[in-house]
């Protein structure tokens, strides 16, 4: 698909300018339209401010740590200052470490690799796979999906009270992993209450803030969590970086996540021909190799931009967008919005739904091809949660199914619309109008399945 750029008519401008806001895309029905990026929960567009900061730094890019040259020293200062910016953004405690990773998934896998021996992990089945799956080498208790925030706390307290004795006697170390905001329903989880329950039972807690940090302030101290993980690409920062921030002891005592240069303080040969290694006990212990300096700088730039804009104003406008979408969908009887905690639950700009009589892949394809609206369809890397939410839905295949799905699950998928600080009013208004027209009039084009995706028939 070819793309071009043109000045976009943004009815009500977003508070923060993002790249791609003036990109136009062709429609199968003819003509072009400004692309409505409503898939922020997967990857948010980069802030213009972040892109400008990176472009200004790019001519001075150099290797970090131990370099004698000016550009190396400049890049090292920038990299370490980025770490301090993230510490401030997250309200870290004295002694906490900020480790730069590739993503939330990488951060949680790093923490999983650093768990003490015989650690018990407690995780709700409602988690994104990034926080559901990394704990394979630990004793894991998967908790059923709660239907209220209070039930979530009670479920965790019951599970922690029933902990099994470790092989060495006693309860041993334990970790709770929980999301801050669901990547499927957008609903906020009772993080502070869950942290209190974890600590009351001698467990630690890690917060998956991938969907929370772009929308709400996240403070390690205020929430009283032990670690926070998030991704730059959801925080309006490109280049594939992430963060794991929190207590240093388990990280300091674990073997390096990657063995190599930068993680090692001293390496010597032994008489028997082997090598002895003394590892760093700082964040460098888990940042072996040449770090993604530009990615770390981009995250820091995004943190500054969000802080300077102020979350109060960002939250107020996002609530307006959420209200516009939810009220618009409520006017279409065939639409069912997915929820764990109910309509009144506080949430971020992430809303998933199904449409009676439509396969979700077909509906999402029509939104893109006929209206220039980018949403996501499927199970959103949260299969147990979406299966729970859709378990009672009729399994009709629809015009464009998912051929790789198991029998009886041809329509077991949903549509997700997500937005944030770079979304103009026109994008969500067009989305609501498109949903209404597709349900009322049907698609104006024919579609077929190709490589597991529903695409316009040529």
Tab-separated table of C-alpha atoms in Angstrom:
chain	number	residue	atom	x	y	z
A	1	UNK	CA	0.000	0.000	0.000
A	2	UNK	CA	1.384	3.373	-0.942
A	3	UNK	CA	1.208	6.297	1.442
A	4	UNK	CA	1.518	10.025	1.042
A	5	UNK	CA	1.428	12.994	3.362
A	6	UNK	CA	-0.860	15.976	3.396
A	7	UNK	CA	-1.983	18.475	5.970
A	8	UNK	CA	-4.531	16.831	8.239
A	9	UNK	CA	-7.752	18.536	9.260
A	10	UNK	CA	-7.810	17.757	12.969
A	11	UNK	CA	-11.121	19.028	14.301
A	12	UNK	CA	-9.821	19.168	17.846
A	13	UNK	CA	-6.054	18.851	17.983
A	14	UNK	CA	-4.445	16.301	20.237
A	15	UNK	CA	-2.441	17.721	23.151
A	16	UNK	CA	0.812	16.170	21.925
A	17	UNK	CA	1.903	16.067	18.282
A	18	UNK	CA	2.833	12.641	16.939
A	19	UNK	CA	4.484	11.419	13.767
A	20	UNK	CA	2.107	10.183	11.080
A	21	UNK	CA	-0.669	12.618	11.957
A	22	UNK	CA	-0.700	13.865	8.370
A	23	UNK	CA	-0.270	10.549	6.538
A	24	UNK	CA	-2.999	9.746	4.007
A	25	UNK	CA	-3.896	6.243	2.815
A	26	UNK	CA	-5.933	5.029	-0.169
A	27	UNK	CA	-9.419	3.580	0.253
A	28	UNK	CA	-10.645	0.588	-1.738
A	29	UNK	CA	-13.747	2.582	-2.580
A	30	UNK	CA	-11.631	5.346	-4.137
A	31	UNK	CA	-9.834	8.425	-2.932
A	32	UNK	CA	-7.639	8.963	0.104
A	33	UNK	CA	-8.175	9.843	3.730
A	34	UNK	CA	-5.988	10.869	6.639
A	35	UNK	CA	-5.028	7.691	8.465
A	36	UNK	CA	-6.712	7.253	11.853
A	37	UNK	CA	-4.206	5.376	14.004
A	38	UNK	CA	-6.338	3.736	16.691
A	39	UNK	CA	-3.981	0.914	17.656
A	40	UNK	CA	-2.004	2.676	20.387
A	41	UNK	CA	-2.131	-0.346	22.680
A	42	UNK	CA	0.091	-2.252	20.246
A	43	UNK	CA	2.483	0.577	19.391
A	44	UNK	CA	1.790	4.244	19.943
A	45	UNK	CA	3.059	6.671	17.292
A	46	UNK	CA	6.257	8.459	18.234
A	47	UNK	CA	5.912	11.927	19.675
A	48	UNK	CA	7.205	14.649	17.368
A	49	UNK	CA	9.196	15.955	20.346
A	50	UNK	CA	10.908	12.575	20.762
A	51	UNK	CA	11.747	12.361	17.068
A	52	UNK	CA	13.176	15.884	17.081
A	53	UNK	CA	15.310	15.135	20.153
A	54	UNK	CA	16.683	11.969	18.578
A	55	UNK	CA	17.388	13.745	15.278
A	56	UNK	CA	19.299	16.470	17.130
A	57	UNK	CA	21.412	13.868	18.917
A	58	UNK	CA	22.001	11.557	15.925
A	59	UNK	CA	25.114	13.396	14.550
A	60	UNK	CA	26.736	12.988	17.978
A	61	UNK	CA	25.942	9.287	18.301
A	62	UNK	CA	28.802	7.227	19.676
A	63	UNK	CA	29.636	4.161	21.743
A	64	UNK	CA	28.957	4.374	25.459
A	65	UNK	CA	31.125	3.606	28.496
A	66	UNK	CA	34.905	3.493	28.512
A	67	UNK	CA	35.341	5.512	25.325
A	68	UNK	CA	37.948	8.290	25.399
A	69	UNK	CA	36.515	10.279	22.487
A	70	UNK	CA	34.226	13.256	22.885
A	71	UNK	CA	31.240	11.621	21.183
A	72	UNK	CA	31.614	8.519	23.333
A	73	UNK	CA	31.679	10.592	26.497
A	74	UNK	CA	28.717	12.643	25.298
A	75	UNK	CA	26.731	9.491	24.517
A	76	UNK	CA	27.629	7.979	27.876
A	77	UNK	CA	26.377	11.071	29.692
A	78	UNK	CA	23.184	11.038	27.630
A	79	UNK	CA	22.622	7.326	28.353
A	80	UNK	CA	23.112	7.676	32.105
A	81	UNK	CA	21.063	10.876	32.248
A	82	UNK	CA	18.275	8.962	30.516
A	83	UNK	CA	18.427	6.451	33.363
A	84	UNK	CA	18.027	9.247	35.906
A	85	UNK	CA	15.105	10.727	33.957
A	86	UNK	CA	13.318	7.377	34.055
A	87	UNK	CA	14.029	7.082	37.792
A	88	UNK	CA	12.315	10.429	38.332
A	89	UNK	CA	9.421	9.558	35.995
A	90	UNK	CA	8.746	6.370	37.966
A	91	UNK	CA	9.303	7.861	41.412
A	92	UNK	CA	11.931	5.269	42.249
A	93	UNK	CA	13.306	4.772	45.763
A	94	UNK	CA	16.890	5.339	46.806
A	95	UNK	CA	18.823	2.221	45.861
A	96	UNK	CA	16.452	1.139	43.084
A	97	UNK	CA	17.961	0.198	39.737
A	98	UNK	CA	16.769	1.150	36.259
A	99	UNK	CA	17.792	-1.459	33.699
A	100	UNK	CA	17.281	-0.715	30.016
A	101	UNK	CA	15.897	-3.684	28.106
A	102	UNK	CA	14.243	-4.263	24.743
A	103	UNK	CA	10.590	-4.231	25.884
A	104	UNK	CA	8.185	-5.153	28.663
A	105	UNK	CA	8.492	-8.778	27.574
A	106	UNK	CA	12.265	-8.602	27.843
A	107	UNK	CA	12.050	-6.870	31.228
A	108	UNK	CA	9.821	-9.532	32.739
A	109	UNK	CA	11.921	-12.340	31.286
A	110	UNK	CA	14.952	-10.671	32.863
A	111	UNK	CA	13.213	-10.617	36.246
A	112	UNK	CA	12.124	-14.235	35.775
A	113	UNK	CA	15.755	-15.196	35.206
A	114	UNK	CA	16.709	-13.377	38.433
A	115	UNK	CA	14.196	-15.094	40.726
A	116	UNK	CA	15.685	-16.734	43.816
A	117	UNK	CA	15.663	-20.514	43.928
A	118	UNK	CA	12.267	-22.119	44.577
A	119	UNK	CA	10.419	-18.826	44.175
A	120	UNK	CA	6.631	-19.027	43.932
A	121	UNK	CA	4.947	-16.785	41.360
A	122	UNK	CA	1.298	-15.726	41.435
A	123	UNK	CA	-0.223	-14.350	38.245
A	124	UNK	CA	-3.797	-13.804	37.084
A	125	UNK	CA	-4.910	-15.554	33.899
A	126	UNK	CA	-5.965	-12.112	32.665
A	127	UNK	CA	-2.392	-11.008	32.025
A	128	UNK	CA	-0.800	-10.240	28.672
A	129	UNK	CA	1.451	-13.072	27.587
A	130	UNK	CA	4.466	-10.884	28.395
A	131	UNK	CA	3.621	-11.215	32.079
A	132	UNK	CA	1.821	-14.569	31.930
A	133	UNK	CA	4.492	-16.744	30.328
A	134	UNK	CA	8.044	-15.852	31.521
A	135	UNK	CA	7.840	-17.798	34.801
A	136	UNK	CA	8.387	-21.296	33.409
A	137	UNK	CA	11.263	-22.128	35.782
A	138	UNK	CA	9.336	-21.075	38.902
A	139	UNK	CA	6.449	-22.626	40.817
A	140	UNK	CA	3.536	-20.750	39.259
A	141	UNK	CA	-0.011	-20.363	40.536
A	142	UNK	CA	-2.381	-19.051	37.888
A	143	UNK	CA	-5.321	-17.190	39.400
A	144	UNK	CA	-8.789	-17.135	37.832
A	145	UNK	CA	-10.117	-13.954	36.274
A	146	UNK	CA	-11.762	-11.766	38.922
A	147	UNK	CA	-14.968	-9.892	38.165
A	148	UNK	CA	-14.370	-6.939	40.497
A	149	UNK	CA	-11.270	-5.201	41.858
A	150	UNK	CA	-12.204	-6.371	45.359
A	151	UNK	CA	-12.414	-9.942	44.103
A	152	UNK	CA	-8.943	-9.580	42.616
A	153	UNK	CA	-7.516	-8.601	45.996
A	154	UNK	CA	-9.437	-11.330	47.818
A	155	UNK	CA	-8.325	-13.962	45.278
A	156	UNK	CA	-4.693	-12.989	45.719
A	157	UNK	CA	-4.918	-12.920	49.497
A	158	UNK	CA	-6.476	-16.401	49.540
A	159	UNK	CA	-3.793	-17.785	47.209
A	160	UNK	CA	-0.951	-16.263	49.228
A	161	UNK	CA	-2.409	-17.564	52.478
A	162	UNK	CA	-2.484	-21.048	50.959
A	163	UNK	CA	1.137	-20.984	49.781
A	164	UNK	CA	2.897	-24.301	49.675
A	165	UNK	CA	6.003	-24.951	51.738
A	166	UNK	CA	9.268	-24.778	49.810
A	167	UNK	CA	11.643	-27.709	49.459
A	168	UNK	CA	13.871	-26.126	52.095
A	169	UNK	CA	11.037	-25.615	54.580
A	170	UNK	CA	9.131	-22.413	55.203
A	171	UNK	CA	7.424	-20.445	52.489
A	172	UNK	CA	10.476	-19.080	50.711
A	173	UNK	CA	10.423	-16.151	48.264
A	174	UNK	CA	7.291	-15.249	46.318
A	175	UNK	CA	6.431	-12.819	43.551
A	176	UNK	CA	3.100	-11.436	42.364
A	177	UNK	CA	2.860	-10.185	38.786
A	178	UNK	CA	-0.034	-7.932	37.834
A	179	UNK	CA	-0.979	-5.510	35.096
A	180	UNK	CA	-1.754	-1.873	35.798
A	181	UNK	CA	-4.261	-1.539	32.944
A	182	UNK	CA	-5.611	-4.379	30.838
A	183	UNK	CA	-4.486	-4.442	27.234
A	184	UNK	CA	-7.885	-5.923	26.334
A	185	UNK	CA	-10.469	-4.014	28.362
A	186	UNK	CA	-8.409	-0.969	29.379
A	187	UNK	CA	-9.657	-1.383	32.948
A	188	UNK	CA	-7.414	-0.224	35.785
A	189	UNK	CA	-6.370	-2.830	38.324
A	190	UNK	CA	-6.154	-2.159	42.095
A	191	UNK	CA	-2.368	-2.133	42.112
A	192	UNK	CA	-1.867	-0.420	45.468
A	193	UNK	CA	-4.253	-2.849	47.204
A	194	UNK	CA	-2.664	-5.864	45.521
A	195	UNK	CA	0.784	-4.635	46.582
A	196	UNK	CA	-0.412	-4.316	50.177
A	197	UNK	CA	-1.788	-7.871	50.068
A	198	UNK	CA	1.456	-9.204	48.605
A	199	UNK	CA	3.641	-7.519	51.193
A	200	UNK	CA	1.366	-8.588	54.053
A	201	UNK	CA	2.101	-12.189	53.069
A	202	UNK	CA	5.834	-11.709	52.572
A	203	UNK	CA	5.688	-11.601	48.768
A	204	UNK	CA	7.019	-9.058	46.310
A	205	UNK	CA	5.146	-7.593	43.362
A	206	UNK	CA	6.064	-6.527	39.845
A	207	UNK	CA	3.818	-4.169	37.891
A	208	UNK	CA	3.373	-4.573	34.146
A	209	UNK	CA	2.865	-0.897	33.324
A	210	UNK	CA	3.004	-1.237	29.533
A	211	UNK	CA	-0.580	0.031	29.154
A	212	UNK	CA	-0.622	2.181	32.297
A	213	UNK	CA	2.463	4.379	31.963
A	214	UNK	CA	1.394	6.095	28.698
A	215	UNK	CA	-1.893	7.190	30.304
A	216	UNK	CA	-1.384	7.579	34.064
A	217	UNK	CA	1.436	8.638	36.375
A	218	UNK	CA	3.232	5.582	37.753
A	219	UNK	CA	5.115	5.915	41.034
A	220	UNK	CA	7.020	2.980	42.483
A	221	UNK	CA	6.823	4.601	45.906
A	222	UNK	CA	3.158	5.616	45.839
A	223	UNK	CA	1.999	2.244	44.513
A	224	UNK	CA	4.491	0.463	46.801
A	225	UNK	CA	5.492	-2.030	44.132
A	226	UNK	CA	8.871	-3.719	44.022
A	227	UNK	CA	9.418	-3.487	40.254
A	228	UNK	CA	7.879	-1.779	37.259
A	229	UNK	CA	8.237	-2.894	33.643
A	230	UNK	CA	7.189	-0.972	30.543
A	231	UNK	CA	7.973	-0.539	26.842
A	232	UNK	CA	9.155	2.564	25.040
A	233	UNK	CA	7.129	1.835	21.921
A	234	UNK	CA	3.880	2.142	23.892
A	235	UNK	CA	5.123	5.344	25.564
A	236	UNK	CA	5.451	7.269	22.262
A	237	UNK	CA	9.146	6.384	21.911
A	238	UNK	CA	10.414	4.307	18.951
A	239	UNK	CA	13.558	2.140	18.603
A	240	UNK	CA	12.650	-0.910	20.688
A	241	UNK	CA	13.684	-0.179	24.246
A	242	UNK	CA	12.102	-1.062	27.561
A	243	UNK	CA	12.659	-0.614	31.271
A	244	UNK	CA	12.792	-2.774	34.367
A	245	UNK	CA	13.025	-0.572	37.452
A	246	UNK	CA	12.968	-1.502	41.111
A	247	UNK	CA	14.728	-3.294	43.904
A	248	UNK	CA	18.335	-4.180	43.245
A	249	UNK	CA	18.935	-7.194	45.512
A	250	UNK	CA	17.488	-10.000	43.377
A	251	UNK	CA	19.013	-8.443	40.262
A	252	UNK	CA	22.404	-8.005	41.937
A	253	UNK	CA	22.478	-11.592	43.210
A	254	UNK	CA	21.391	-13.223	39.941
A	255	UNK	CA	23.659	-14.307	37.118
A	256	UNK	CA	23.741	-11.728	34.326
A	257	UNK	CA	20.766	-11.907	31.988
A	258	UNK	CA	23.290	-11.859	29.133
A	259	UNK	CA	26.948	-12.751	29.588
A	260	UNK	CA	29.323	-10.436	27.772
A	261	UNK	CA	31.131	-7.144	27.671
A	262	UNK	CA	29.735	-4.393	29.828
A	263	UNK	CA	28.286	-6.839	32.370
A	264	UNK	CA	31.745	-7.921	33.505
A	265	UNK	CA	33.972	-5.859	35.768
A	266	UNK	CA	37.020	-8.147	35.604
A	267	UNK	CA	37.905	-11.292	33.642
A	268	UNK	CA	41.075	-13.334	34.324
A	269	UNK	CA	42.496	-16.619	33.120
A	270	UNK	CA	42.870	-19.475	35.565
A	271	UNK	CA	45.764	-21.899	35.760
A	272	UNK	CA	43.485	-24.694	34.516
A	273	UNK	CA	42.817	-22.748	31.320
A	274	UNK	CA	39.372	-21.447	32.249
A	275	UNK	CA	38.326	-17.906	33.137
A	276	UNK	CA	37.130	-16.240	36.313
A	277	UNK	CA	34.613	-13.409	35.989
A	278	UNK	CA	33.707	-10.651	38.401
A	279	UNK	CA	30.360	-9.184	37.375
A	280	UNK	CA	29.100	-5.661	37.956
A	281	UNK	CA	26.487	-5.299	40.700
A	282	UNK	CA	24.938	-2.192	39.115
A	283	UNK	CA	22.363	-2.090	36.299
A	284	UNK	CA	25.232	-2.833	33.911
A	285	UNK	CA	25.159	-6.434	35.182
A	286	UNK	CA	22.106	-7.032	32.979
A	287	UNK	CA	22.954	-4.700	30.076
A	288	UNK	CA	25.703	-6.660	28.346
A	289	UNK	CA	26.734	-5.644	24.858
A	290	UNK	CA	26.392	-2.248	23.228
A	291	UNK	CA	23.189	-0.732	24.624
A	292	UNK	CA	20.451	0.868	22.579
A	293	UNK	CA	21.463	4.439	23.394
A	294	UNK	CA	18.965	6.023	21.026
A	295	UNK	CA	16.175	3.848	22.419
A	296	UNK	CA	17.015	4.836	25.998
A	297	UNK	CA	17.228	8.513	25.017
A	298	UNK	CA	13.874	8.263	23.234
A	299	UNK	CA	12.238	6.833	26.369
A	300	UNK	CA	13.695	9.637	28.472
A	301	UNK	CA	12.469	12.236	25.985
A	302	UNK	CA	8.962	10.760	26.103
A	303	UNK	CA	9.016	10.730	29.907
A	304	UNK	CA	9.923	14.437	29.907
A	305	UNK	CA	7.234	15.301	27.360
A	306	UNK	CA	4.479	13.544	29.304
A	307	UNK	CA	5.636	15.060	32.590
A	308	UNK	CA	5.798	18.579	31.173
A	309	UNK	CA	2.382	18.285	29.516
A	310	UNK	CA	0.932	17.082	32.820
A	311	UNK	CA	-1.078	13.921	33.323
A	312	UNK	CA	-4.054	15.848	34.706
A	313	UNK	CA	-4.746	17.462	31.342
A	314	UNK	CA	-3.923	14.275	29.434
A	315	UNK	CA	-6.311	12.265	31.607
A	316	UNK	CA	-9.117	14.795	31.231
A	317	UNK	CA	-8.928	14.712	27.456
A	318	UNK	CA	-8.589	10.926	27.316
A	319	UNK	CA	-11.747	10.568	29.413
A	320	UNK	CA	-13.497	12.707	26.778
A	321	UNK	CA	-12.313	10.348	24.014
A	322	UNK	CA	-13.314	7.267	26.018
A	323	UNK	CA	-16.763	8.732	26.601
A	324	UNK	CA	-17.150	9.514	22.885
A	325	UNK	CA	-16.289	5.938	21.878
A	326	UNK	CA	-18.277	4.176	24.588
A	327	UNK	CA	-21.391	6.298	24.081
A	328	UNK	CA	-21.152	5.809	20.319
A	329	UNK	CA	-20.811	2.032	20.619
A	330	UNK	CA	-23.665	1.900	23.145
A	331	UNK	CA	-25.976	3.283	20.467
A	332	UNK	CA	-25.390	0.197	18.286
A	333	UNK	CA	-27.319	-2.760	19.772
A	334	UNK	CA	-25.243	-5.301	17.827
A	335	UNK	CA	-22.030	-4.194	19.586
A	336	UNK	CA	-20.934	-5.753	22.883
A	337	UNK	CA	-18.040	-4.117	24.718
A	338	UNK	CA	-15.867	-6.549	26.681
A	339	UNK	CA	-15.343	-5.930	30.374
A	340	UNK	CA	-14.238	-7.697	33.531
A	341	UNK	CA	-15.154	-5.072	36.116
A	342	UNK	CA	-18.244	-3.498	34.544
A	343	UNK	CA	-19.190	-0.295	32.757
A	344	UNK	CA	-18.317	2.003	35.649
A	345	UNK	CA	-14.759	0.741	36.099
A	346	UNK	CA	-12.047	3.358	35.524
A	347	UNK	CA	-10.063	2.642	32.383
A	348	UNK	CA	-7.517	3.924	29.906
A	349	UNK	CA	-8.120	4.433	26.187
A	350	UNK	CA	-8.304	0.733	25.304
A	351	UNK	CA	-11.707	-0.741	24.374
A	352	UNK	CA	-12.412	-4.187	22.898
A	353	UNK	CA	-15.728	-5.321	21.470
A	354	UNK	CA	-17.494	-7.792	19.206
A	355	UNK	CA	-20.228	-7.170	16.642
A	356	UNK	CA	-23.125	-9.566	16.259
A	357	UNK	CA	-23.146	-11.147	12.809
A	358	UNK	CA	-19.560	-10.163	12.040
A	359	UNK	CA	-16.272	-11.951	12.336
A	360	UNK	CA	-13.977	-9.468	14.030
A	361	UNK	CA	-11.237	-9.860	11.403
A	362	UNK	CA	-13.741	-8.988	8.680
A	363	UNK	CA	-14.977	-5.936	10.590
A	364	UNK	CA	-11.440	-4.656	11.278
A	365	UNK	CA	-10.491	-5.145	7.621
A	366	UNK	CA	-13.489	-3.091	6.507
A	367	UNK	CA	-12.628	-0.296	8.958
A	368	UNK	CA	-9.169	-0.121	7.416
A	369	UNK	CA	-9.954	-0.552	3.733
A	370	UNK	CA	-13.124	1.542	3.574
A	371	UNK	CA	-12.506	4.189	6.249
A	372	UNK	CA	-8.726	4.427	6.721
A	373	UNK	CA	-8.989	3.394	10.389
A	374	UNK	CA	-6.328	1.184	11.928
A	375	UNK	CA	-7.545	-1.014	14.805
A	376	UNK	CA	-6.506	-4.497	15.952
A	377	UNK	CA	-8.408	-7.768	15.918
A	378	UNK	CA	-7.683	-11.156	17.440
A	379	UNK	CA	-6.851	-12.312	20.961
A	380	UNK	CA	-4.329	-9.519	21.674
A	381	UNK	CA	-1.635	-11.773	23.206
A	382	UNK	CA	-4.015	-12.329	26.112
A	383	UNK	CA	-5.640	-15.570	24.988
A	384	UNK	CA	-6.986	-16.843	28.345
A	385	UNK	CA	-8.605	-13.481	29.099
A	386	UNK	CA	-10.246	-13.046	25.705
A	387	UNK	CA	-11.417	-16.677	25.741
A	388	UNK	CA	-13.013	-16.022	29.144
A	389	UNK	CA	-14.720	-12.863	27.915
A	390	UNK	CA	-15.946	-14.486	24.672
A	391	UNK	CA	-16.643	-17.958	25.997
A	392	UNK	CA	-20.408	-17.753	25.611
A	393	UNK	CA	-20.447	-16.157	22.163
A	394	UNK	CA	-21.869	-18.155	19.213
A	395	UNK	CA	-19.101	-19.634	17.075
A	396	UNK	CA	-20.258	-18.599	13.609
A	397	UNK	CA	-17.460	-18.245	11.114
A	398	UNK	CA	-18.524	-15.111	9.262
A	399	UNK	CA	-17.366	-14.129	5.794
A	400	UNK	CA	-13.689	-13.813	6.678
A	401	UNK	CA	-12.673	-16.346	9.297
A	402	UNK	CA	-9.361	-17.368	10.820
A	403	UNK	CA	-8.445	-20.620	9.040
A	404	UNK	CA	-5.717	-21.495	11.540
A	405	UNK	CA	-8.185	-21.460	14.457
A	406	UNK	CA	-9.378	-24.675	16.051
A	407	UNK	CA	-12.791	-26.058	15.030
A	408	UNK	CA	-15.531	-24.186	16.877
A	409	UNK	CA	-13.310	-21.161	17.386
A	410	UNK	CA	-13.493	-19.562	13.957
A	411	UNK	CA	-14.943	-16.351	15.381
A	412	UNK	CA	-13.206	-16.403	18.753
A	413	UNK	CA	-11.615	-13.010	18.316
A	414	UNK	CA	-12.454	-9.404	19.091
A	415	UNK	CA	-11.806	-5.877	17.826
A	416	UNK	CA	-9.724	-3.445	19.858
A	417	UNK	CA	-9.675	0.321	19.458
A	418	UNK	CA	-7.033	2.231	21.431
A	419	UNK	CA	-5.918	5.843	21.550
A	420	UNK	CA	-3.991	8.360	23.605
A	421	UNK	CA	-2.235	11.691	23.786
A	422	UNK	CA	-1.806	12.017	20.009
A	423	UNK	CA	-5.383	11.194	18.989
A	424	UNK	CA	-7.498	14.012	17.515
A	425	UNK	CA	-11.270	14.026	17.990
A	426	UNK	CA	-11.870	13.414	14.299
A	427	UNK	CA	-10.296	9.954	14.489
A	428	UNK	CA	-12.618	8.620	17.187
A	429	UNK	CA	-15.631	10.366	15.646
A	430	UNK	CA	-14.870	8.735	12.284
A	431	UNK	CA	-14.487	5.384	14.032
A	432	UNK	CA	-17.894	5.645	15.743
A	433	UNK	CA	-19.518	6.712	12.470
A	434	UNK	CA	-17.855	3.822	10.610
A	435	UNK	CA	-19.064	1.247	13.146
A	436	UNK	CA	-22.605	2.557	12.832
A	437	UNK	CA	-22.513	2.482	9.018
A	438	UNK	CA	-20.955	-0.979	8.739
A	439	UNK	CA	-23.506	-2.502	11.088
A	440	UNK	CA	-26.405	-0.739	9.356
A	441	UNK	CA	-25.366	-1.057	5.715
A	442	UNK	CA	-22.740	-3.795	5.632
A	443	UNK	CA	-19.370	-3.673	3.915
A	444	UNK	CA	-19.193	-1.999	0.519
A	445	UNK	CA	-16.409	-4.309	-0.673
A	446	UNK	CA	-15.791	-8.029	-0.924
A	447	UNK	CA	-13.136	-9.611	1.328
A	448	UNK	CA	-11.196	-12.860	1.394
A	449	UNK	CA	-8.794	-14.625	3.709
A	450	UNK	CA	-5.113	-14.478	2.802
A	451	UNK	CA	-2.320	-15.832	5.043
A	452	UNK	CA	-4.692	-15.850	7.976
A	453	UNK	CA	-5.774	-12.238	7.480
A	454	UNK	CA	-8.989	-10.819	6.097
A	455	UNK	CA	-8.093	-8.552	3.148
A	456	UNK	CA	-10.012	-6.794	0.370
A	457	UNK	CA	-10.636	-8.990	-2.647
A	458	UNK	CA	-8.969	-7.580	-5.731
